GROMACS .gro file of C-alpha atoms in nm:
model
  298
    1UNK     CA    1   0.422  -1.527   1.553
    2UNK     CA    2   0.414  -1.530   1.187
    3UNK     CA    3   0.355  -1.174   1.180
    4UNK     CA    4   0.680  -1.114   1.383
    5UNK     CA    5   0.875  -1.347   1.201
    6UNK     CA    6   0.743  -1.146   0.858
    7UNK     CA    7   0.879  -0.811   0.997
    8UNK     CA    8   1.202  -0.954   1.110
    9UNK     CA    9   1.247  -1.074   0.734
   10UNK     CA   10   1.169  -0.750   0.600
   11UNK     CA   11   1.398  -0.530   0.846
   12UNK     CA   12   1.682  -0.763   0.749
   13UNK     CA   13   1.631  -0.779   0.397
   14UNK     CA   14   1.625  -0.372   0.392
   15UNK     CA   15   1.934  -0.350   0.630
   16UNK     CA   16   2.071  -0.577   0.384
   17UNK     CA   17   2.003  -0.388   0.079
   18UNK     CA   18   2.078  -0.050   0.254
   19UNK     CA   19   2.437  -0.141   0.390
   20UNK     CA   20   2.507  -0.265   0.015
   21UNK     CA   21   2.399   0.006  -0.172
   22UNK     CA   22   2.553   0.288   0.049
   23UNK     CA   23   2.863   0.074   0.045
   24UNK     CA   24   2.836   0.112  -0.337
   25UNK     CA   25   2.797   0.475  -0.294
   26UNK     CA   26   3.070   0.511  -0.057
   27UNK     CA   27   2.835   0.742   0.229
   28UNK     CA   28   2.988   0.634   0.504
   29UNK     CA   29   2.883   0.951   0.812
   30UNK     CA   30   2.641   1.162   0.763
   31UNK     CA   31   2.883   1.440   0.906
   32UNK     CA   32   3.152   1.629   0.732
   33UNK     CA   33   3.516   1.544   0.761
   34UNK     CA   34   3.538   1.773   1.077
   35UNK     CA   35   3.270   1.587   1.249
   36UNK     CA   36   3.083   1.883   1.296
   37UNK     CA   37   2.865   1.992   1.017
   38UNK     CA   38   2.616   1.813   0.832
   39UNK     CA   39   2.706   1.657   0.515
   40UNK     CA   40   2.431   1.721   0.340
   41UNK     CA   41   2.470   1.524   0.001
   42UNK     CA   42   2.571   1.193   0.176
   43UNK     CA   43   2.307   1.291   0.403
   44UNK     CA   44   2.020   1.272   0.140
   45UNK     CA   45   2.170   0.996  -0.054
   46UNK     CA   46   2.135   0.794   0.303
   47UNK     CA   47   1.804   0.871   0.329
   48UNK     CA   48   1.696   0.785  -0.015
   49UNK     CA   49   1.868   0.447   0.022
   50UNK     CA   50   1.700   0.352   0.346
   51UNK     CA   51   1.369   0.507   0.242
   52UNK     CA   52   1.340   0.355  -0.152
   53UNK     CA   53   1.475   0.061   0.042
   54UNK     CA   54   1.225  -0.001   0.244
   55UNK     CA   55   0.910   0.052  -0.008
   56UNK     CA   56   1.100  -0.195  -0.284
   57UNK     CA   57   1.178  -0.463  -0.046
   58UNK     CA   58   0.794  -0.411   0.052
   59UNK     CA   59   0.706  -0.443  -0.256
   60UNK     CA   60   0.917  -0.712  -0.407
   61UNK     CA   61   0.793  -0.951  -0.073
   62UNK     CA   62   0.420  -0.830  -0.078
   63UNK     CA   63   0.277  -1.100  -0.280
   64UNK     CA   64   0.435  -1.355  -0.025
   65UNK     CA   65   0.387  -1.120   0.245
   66UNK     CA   66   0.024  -1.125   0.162
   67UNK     CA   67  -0.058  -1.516   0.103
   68UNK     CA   68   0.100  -1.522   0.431
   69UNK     CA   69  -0.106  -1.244   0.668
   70UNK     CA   70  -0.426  -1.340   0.492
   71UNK     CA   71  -0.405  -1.673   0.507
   72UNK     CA   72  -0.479  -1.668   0.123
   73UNK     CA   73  -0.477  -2.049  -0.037
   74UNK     CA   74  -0.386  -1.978  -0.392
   75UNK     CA   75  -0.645  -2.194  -0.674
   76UNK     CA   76  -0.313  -2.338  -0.896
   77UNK     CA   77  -0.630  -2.581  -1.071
   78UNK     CA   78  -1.010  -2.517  -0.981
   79UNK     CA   79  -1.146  -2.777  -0.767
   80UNK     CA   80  -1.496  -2.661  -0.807
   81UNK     CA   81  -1.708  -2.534  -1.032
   82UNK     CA   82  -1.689  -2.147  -0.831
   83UNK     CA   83  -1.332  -2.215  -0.848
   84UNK     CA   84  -1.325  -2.244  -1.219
   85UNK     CA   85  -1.572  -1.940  -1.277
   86UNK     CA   86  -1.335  -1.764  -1.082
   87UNK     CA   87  -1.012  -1.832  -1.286
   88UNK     CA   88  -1.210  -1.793  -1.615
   89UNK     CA   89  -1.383  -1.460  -1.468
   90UNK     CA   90  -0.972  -1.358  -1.389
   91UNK     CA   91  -0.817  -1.448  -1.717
   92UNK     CA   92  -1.091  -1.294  -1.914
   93UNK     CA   93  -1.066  -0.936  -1.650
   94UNK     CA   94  -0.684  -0.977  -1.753
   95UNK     CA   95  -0.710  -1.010  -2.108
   96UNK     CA   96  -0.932  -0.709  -2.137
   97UNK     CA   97  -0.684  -0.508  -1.947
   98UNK     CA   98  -0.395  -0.665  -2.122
   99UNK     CA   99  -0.207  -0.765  -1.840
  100UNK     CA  100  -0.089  -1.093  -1.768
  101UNK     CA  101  -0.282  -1.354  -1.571
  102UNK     CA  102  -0.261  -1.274  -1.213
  103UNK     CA  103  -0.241  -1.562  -0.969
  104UNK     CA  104  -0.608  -1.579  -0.782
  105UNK     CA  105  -0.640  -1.668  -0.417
  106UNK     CA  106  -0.941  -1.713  -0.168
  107UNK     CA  107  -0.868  -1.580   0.187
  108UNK     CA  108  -1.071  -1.702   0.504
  109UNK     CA  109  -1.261  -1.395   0.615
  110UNK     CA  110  -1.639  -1.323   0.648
  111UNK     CA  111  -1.560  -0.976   0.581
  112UNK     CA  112  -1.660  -0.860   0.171
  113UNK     CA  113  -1.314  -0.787   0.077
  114UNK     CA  114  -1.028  -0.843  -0.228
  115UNK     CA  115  -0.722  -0.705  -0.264
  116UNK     CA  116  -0.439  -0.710  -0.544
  117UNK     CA  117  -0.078  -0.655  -0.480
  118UNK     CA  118   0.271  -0.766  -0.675
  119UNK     CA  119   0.567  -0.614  -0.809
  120UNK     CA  120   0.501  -0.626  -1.173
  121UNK     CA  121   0.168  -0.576  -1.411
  122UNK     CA  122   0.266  -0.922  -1.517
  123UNK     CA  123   0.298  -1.119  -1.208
  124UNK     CA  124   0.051  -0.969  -0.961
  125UNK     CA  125  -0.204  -1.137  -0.704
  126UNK     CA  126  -0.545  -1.132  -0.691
  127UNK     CA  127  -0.759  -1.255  -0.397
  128UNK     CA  128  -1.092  -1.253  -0.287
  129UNK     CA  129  -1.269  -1.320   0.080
  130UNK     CA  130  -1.431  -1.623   0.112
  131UNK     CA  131  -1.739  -1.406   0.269
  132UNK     CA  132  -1.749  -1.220  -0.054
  133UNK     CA  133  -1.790  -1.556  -0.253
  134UNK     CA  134  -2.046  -1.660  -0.024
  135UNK     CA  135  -2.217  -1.344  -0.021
  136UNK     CA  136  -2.239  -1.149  -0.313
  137UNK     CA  137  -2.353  -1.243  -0.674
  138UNK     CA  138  -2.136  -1.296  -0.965
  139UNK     CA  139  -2.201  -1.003  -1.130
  140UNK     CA  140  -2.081  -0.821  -0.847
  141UNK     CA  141  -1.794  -1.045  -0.766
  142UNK     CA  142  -1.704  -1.002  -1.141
  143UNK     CA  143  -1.689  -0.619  -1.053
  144UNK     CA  144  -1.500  -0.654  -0.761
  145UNK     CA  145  -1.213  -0.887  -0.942
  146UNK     CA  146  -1.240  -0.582  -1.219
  147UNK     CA  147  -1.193  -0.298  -0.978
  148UNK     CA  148  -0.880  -0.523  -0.824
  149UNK     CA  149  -0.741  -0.570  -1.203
  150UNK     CA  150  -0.773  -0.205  -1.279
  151UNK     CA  151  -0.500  -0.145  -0.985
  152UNK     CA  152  -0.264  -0.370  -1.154
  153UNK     CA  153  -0.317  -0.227  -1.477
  154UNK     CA  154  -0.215   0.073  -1.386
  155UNK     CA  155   0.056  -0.002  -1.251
  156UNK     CA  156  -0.079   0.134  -0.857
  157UNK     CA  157   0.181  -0.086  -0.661
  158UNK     CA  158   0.454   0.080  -0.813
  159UNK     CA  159   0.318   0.443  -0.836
  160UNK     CA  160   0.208   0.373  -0.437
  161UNK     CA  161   0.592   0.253  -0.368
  162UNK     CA  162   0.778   0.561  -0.571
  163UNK     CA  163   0.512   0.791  -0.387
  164UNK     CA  164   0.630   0.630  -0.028
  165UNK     CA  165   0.974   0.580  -0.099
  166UNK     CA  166   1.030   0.972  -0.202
  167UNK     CA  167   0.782   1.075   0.107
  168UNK     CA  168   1.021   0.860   0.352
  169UNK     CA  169   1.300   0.964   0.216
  170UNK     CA  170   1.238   1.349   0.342
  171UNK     CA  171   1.062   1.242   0.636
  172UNK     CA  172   1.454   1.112   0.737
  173UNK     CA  173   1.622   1.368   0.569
  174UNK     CA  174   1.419   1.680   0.760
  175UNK     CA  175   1.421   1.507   1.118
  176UNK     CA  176   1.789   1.462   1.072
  177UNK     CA  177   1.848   1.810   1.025
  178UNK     CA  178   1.606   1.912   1.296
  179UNK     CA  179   1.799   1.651   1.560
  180UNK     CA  180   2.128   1.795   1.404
  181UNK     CA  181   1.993   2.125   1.454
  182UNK     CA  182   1.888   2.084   1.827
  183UNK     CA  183   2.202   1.920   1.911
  184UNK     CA  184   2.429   2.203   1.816
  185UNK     CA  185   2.200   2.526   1.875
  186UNK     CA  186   2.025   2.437   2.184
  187UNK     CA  187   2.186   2.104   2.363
  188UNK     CA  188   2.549   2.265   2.280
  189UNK     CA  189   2.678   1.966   2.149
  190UNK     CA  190   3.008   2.058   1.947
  191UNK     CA  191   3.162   1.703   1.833
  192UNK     CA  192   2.993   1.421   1.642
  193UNK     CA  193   2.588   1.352   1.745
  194UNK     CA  194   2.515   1.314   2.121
  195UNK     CA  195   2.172   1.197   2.297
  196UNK     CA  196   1.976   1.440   2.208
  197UNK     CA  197   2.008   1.457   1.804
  198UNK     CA  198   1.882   1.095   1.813
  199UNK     CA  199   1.586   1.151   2.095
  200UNK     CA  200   1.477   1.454   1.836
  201UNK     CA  201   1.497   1.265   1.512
  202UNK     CA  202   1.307   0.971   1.604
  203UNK     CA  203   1.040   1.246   1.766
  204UNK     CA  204   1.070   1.469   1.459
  205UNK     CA  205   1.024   1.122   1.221
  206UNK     CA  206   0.701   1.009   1.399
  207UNK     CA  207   0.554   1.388   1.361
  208UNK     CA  208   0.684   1.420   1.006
  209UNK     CA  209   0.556   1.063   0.938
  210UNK     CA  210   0.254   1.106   1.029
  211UNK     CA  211   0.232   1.455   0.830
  212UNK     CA  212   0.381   1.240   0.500
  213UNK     CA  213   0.127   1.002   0.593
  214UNK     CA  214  -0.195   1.217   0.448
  215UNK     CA  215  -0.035   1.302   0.136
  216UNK     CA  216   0.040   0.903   0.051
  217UNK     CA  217  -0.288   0.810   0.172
  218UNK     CA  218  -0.451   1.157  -0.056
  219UNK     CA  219  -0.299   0.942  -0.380
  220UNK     CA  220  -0.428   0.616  -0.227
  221UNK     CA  221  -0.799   0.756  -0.240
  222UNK     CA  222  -0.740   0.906  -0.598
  223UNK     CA  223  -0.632   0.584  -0.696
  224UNK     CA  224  -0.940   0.388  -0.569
  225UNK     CA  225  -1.196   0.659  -0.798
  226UNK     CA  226  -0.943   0.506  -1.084
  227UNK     CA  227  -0.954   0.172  -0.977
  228UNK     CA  228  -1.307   0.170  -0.951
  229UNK     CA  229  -1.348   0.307  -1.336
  230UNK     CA  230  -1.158   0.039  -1.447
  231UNK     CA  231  -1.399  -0.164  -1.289
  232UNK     CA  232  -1.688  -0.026  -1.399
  233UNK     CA  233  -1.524  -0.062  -1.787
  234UNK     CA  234  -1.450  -0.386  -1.717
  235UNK     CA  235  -1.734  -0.502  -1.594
  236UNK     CA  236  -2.008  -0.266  -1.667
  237UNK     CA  237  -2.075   0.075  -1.486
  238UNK     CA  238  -2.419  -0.092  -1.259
  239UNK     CA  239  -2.207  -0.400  -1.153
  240UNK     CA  240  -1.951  -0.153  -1.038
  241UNK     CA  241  -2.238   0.036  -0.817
  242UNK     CA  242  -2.432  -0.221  -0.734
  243UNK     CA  243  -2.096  -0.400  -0.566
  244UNK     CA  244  -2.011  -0.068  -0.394
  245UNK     CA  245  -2.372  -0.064  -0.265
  246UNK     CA  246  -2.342  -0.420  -0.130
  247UNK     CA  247  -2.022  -0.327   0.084
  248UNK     CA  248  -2.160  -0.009   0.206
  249UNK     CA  249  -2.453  -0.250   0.306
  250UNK     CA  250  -2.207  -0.480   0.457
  251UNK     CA  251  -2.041  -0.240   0.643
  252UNK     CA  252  -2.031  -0.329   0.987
  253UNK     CA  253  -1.891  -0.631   0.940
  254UNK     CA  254  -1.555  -0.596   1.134
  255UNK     CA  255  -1.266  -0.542   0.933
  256UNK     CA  256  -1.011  -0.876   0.897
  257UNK     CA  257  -0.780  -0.738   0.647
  258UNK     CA  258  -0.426  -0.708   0.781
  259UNK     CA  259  -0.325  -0.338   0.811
  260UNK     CA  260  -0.032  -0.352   0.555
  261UNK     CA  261  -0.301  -0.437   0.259
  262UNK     CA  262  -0.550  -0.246   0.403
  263UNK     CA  263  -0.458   0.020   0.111
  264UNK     CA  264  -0.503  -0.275  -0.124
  265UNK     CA  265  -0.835  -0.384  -0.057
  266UNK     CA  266  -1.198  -0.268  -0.231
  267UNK     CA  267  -1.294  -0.128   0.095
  268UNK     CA  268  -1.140   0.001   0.446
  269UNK     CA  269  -1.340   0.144   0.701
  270UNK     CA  270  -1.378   0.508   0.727
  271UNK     CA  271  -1.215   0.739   0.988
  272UNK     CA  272  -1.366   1.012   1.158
  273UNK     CA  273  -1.203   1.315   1.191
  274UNK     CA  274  -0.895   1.457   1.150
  275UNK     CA  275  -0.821   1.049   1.107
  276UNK     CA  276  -0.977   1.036   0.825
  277UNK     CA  277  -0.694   1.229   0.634
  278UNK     CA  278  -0.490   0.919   0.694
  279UNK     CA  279  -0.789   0.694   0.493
  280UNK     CA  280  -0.647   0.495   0.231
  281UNK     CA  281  -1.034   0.459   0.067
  282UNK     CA  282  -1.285   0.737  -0.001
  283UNK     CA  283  -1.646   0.699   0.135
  284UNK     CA  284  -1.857   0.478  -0.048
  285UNK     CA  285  -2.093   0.695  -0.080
  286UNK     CA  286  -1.843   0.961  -0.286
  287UNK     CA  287  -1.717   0.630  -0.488
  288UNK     CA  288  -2.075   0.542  -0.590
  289UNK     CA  289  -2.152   0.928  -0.693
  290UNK     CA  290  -1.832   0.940  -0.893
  291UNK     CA  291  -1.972   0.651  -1.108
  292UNK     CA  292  -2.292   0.779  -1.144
  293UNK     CA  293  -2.145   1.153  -1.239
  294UNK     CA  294  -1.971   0.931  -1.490
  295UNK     CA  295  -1.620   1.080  -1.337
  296UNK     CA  296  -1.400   1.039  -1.069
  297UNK     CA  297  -1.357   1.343  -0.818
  298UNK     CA  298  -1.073   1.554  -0.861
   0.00000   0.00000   0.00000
C-alpha cells in the first residue's frame, strides 16, 4: 500500500510540475496550427518537460522515497555504541571527501547491502542493512560507507538524473513521431491524432525504453568502478576488496532492496544474458580486478 500511495505522489507531483512549466512555455498541441503536421519544436520542448520532470521530481523525493521503501530508521543520536561508530565512521568518510554530513540510516534486511541517494552533495542519505552490520567487520563496513560516500561526492545522483532525463526525453520525442508517422502514412488518418498514433507511441516508448534503458544502466556500471575507487581511497584499497569479496561470498542471499534504489546500492544481482545489458552493477568479480589492476575498466 505504501508503495502505491508513493507512486501516486510522484505521478502527481510530475503532472503538477509538467502542466506548470509547459504553461510557462506556452506548448499547448503538439500539432501545427492546421492540426495536421507535427509541431516539432513544441513537440520536443513537451517531451523535455515531462521527461526532466520526471527524473527531478525523482530525485528531489528520493531521500523520502527511500526511508520509506526500505524501511530505513534514521540514527538522529546513537543509541549504542555501533550506532556511534557508525556516525563517527560517516562524518569522518564525509570530511575526507569534503562533503557535508550525510544523514545515516539502518534498514531491516539480512541482505549485505547500503545505498546513498539525495538531491544535493550536501544533504544526501546514507544507509546501511542491518545484515551488513551484523555480518561484516568494521573495516569492511568502513569500506562499504566509503564506496556509498564516493557516489555523493561525485555528484552520481545528479549525473544519473541529467543522463535519464535527456534519455526519456527522446524516448517520447521518437515514439511520437513514429505514432504520428503511422497514423498519417499507413492508418490514413488526416485530422488531429486518432487510435492508432497513441496504440503506436506507447508500443514504440516501451521498445525505445527499453533500448534507452542499456545506455543509462552502461553509465550506472561506470559509475560503480568510480564509486568503488573512492572507496578504496577512502578507506584503503584491501578494505575495498576484501568487502567486495564478502558480498560476492554473500551472494545468494535474496535480494531485499526495492527496485528503484537498486542502482544505488553496493551490490545488485547479476543478469544473464542479453539482461544483463540492463545491470545497473558490474560483476564482482570485474569490480575486484579493477582494484587490484589499480584502475577502473574503461
Amino acid at each position: 500500500m505504501m508503495r502505491i500511495g508513493l507512486f501516486l505522489l510522484t505521478n502527481i507531483a510530475v503532472i503538477a510540475l509538467a502542466s506548470i512549466t509547459l504553461s510557462l512555455f506556452g506548448v499547448g498541441s503538439i500539432l501545427q496550427a492546421n492540426g495536421v503536421n507535427l509541431d516539432l519544436g513544441n513537440l520536443l520542448v513537451f517531451c523535455a518537460v515531462f521527461g526532466f520532470a520526471g527524473s527531478f521530481v525523482s530525485l528531489f523525493l528520493s531521500k523520502f522515497m527511500a526511508k520509506k521503501g526500505t524501511g530505513t530508521e534514521i540514527i538522529s543520536q546513537a543509541r549504542t555504541a555501533d550506532e556511534q561508530w557508525l556516525l563517527d565512521t560517516v562524518k569522518e568518510l564525509a570530511d575526507q571527501a569534503g562533503i557535508g554530513m550525510p544523514e545515516v540510516g539502518v534498514f531491516p534486511a539480512q541482505q549485505a547491502n547500503a545505498f546513498a541517494t539525495g538531491w544535493n552533495k550536501n544533504d544526501a542519505l546514507v544507509a546501511v542493512s542491518l545484515g551488513l552490520l551484523q555480518r561484516f567487520r568494521r573495516e569492511e563496513i568502513r569500506a562499504v560507507l566509503a564506496h556509498e560516500i564516493g557516489h555523493v561526492a561525485n555528484g552520481d545522483m545528479v549525473t544519473l538524473t541529467l543522463i535519464q532525463g535527456v534519455v526519456n526525453t527522446f524516448v517520447m520525442f521518437f515514439a511520437r513521431i513514429i505514432g504520428h508517422f503511422v497514423d498519417r502514412a499507413i492508418l490514413k488518418n488526416e485530422q488531429g491524432h486518432g487510435i492508432g498514433y497513441f496504440i503506436t507511441t506507447i508500443v514504440a516508448e516501451i521498445v525505445l525504453g527499453i533500448l534507452a534503458s542499456t545506455i543509462v544502466a552502461w553509465f550506472s556500471r561506470r559509475r560503480e568502478f568510480r564509486a568503488d575507487e573512492m572507496g578504496a581511497r577512502l578507506a584503503s584499497p584491501h578494505a575495498m576488496i576484501g568487502a567486495l569479496q564478502r558480498l560476492k561470498a554473500e551472494y545468494n542471499v535474496p535480494d531485499q532492496m526495492p527496485e528503484t534504489l537498486t542502482a544505488f546500492g553496493i551490490s545488485s544481482h547479476i543478469k544473464g544474458g542479453l539482461m544483463a545489458l540492463l545491470a545497473t552493477h558490474p560483476p564482482l568479480d570485474d569490480r575486484i580486478a579493477a582494484l587490484q589492476n589499480g584502475h577502473h575498466s574503461k
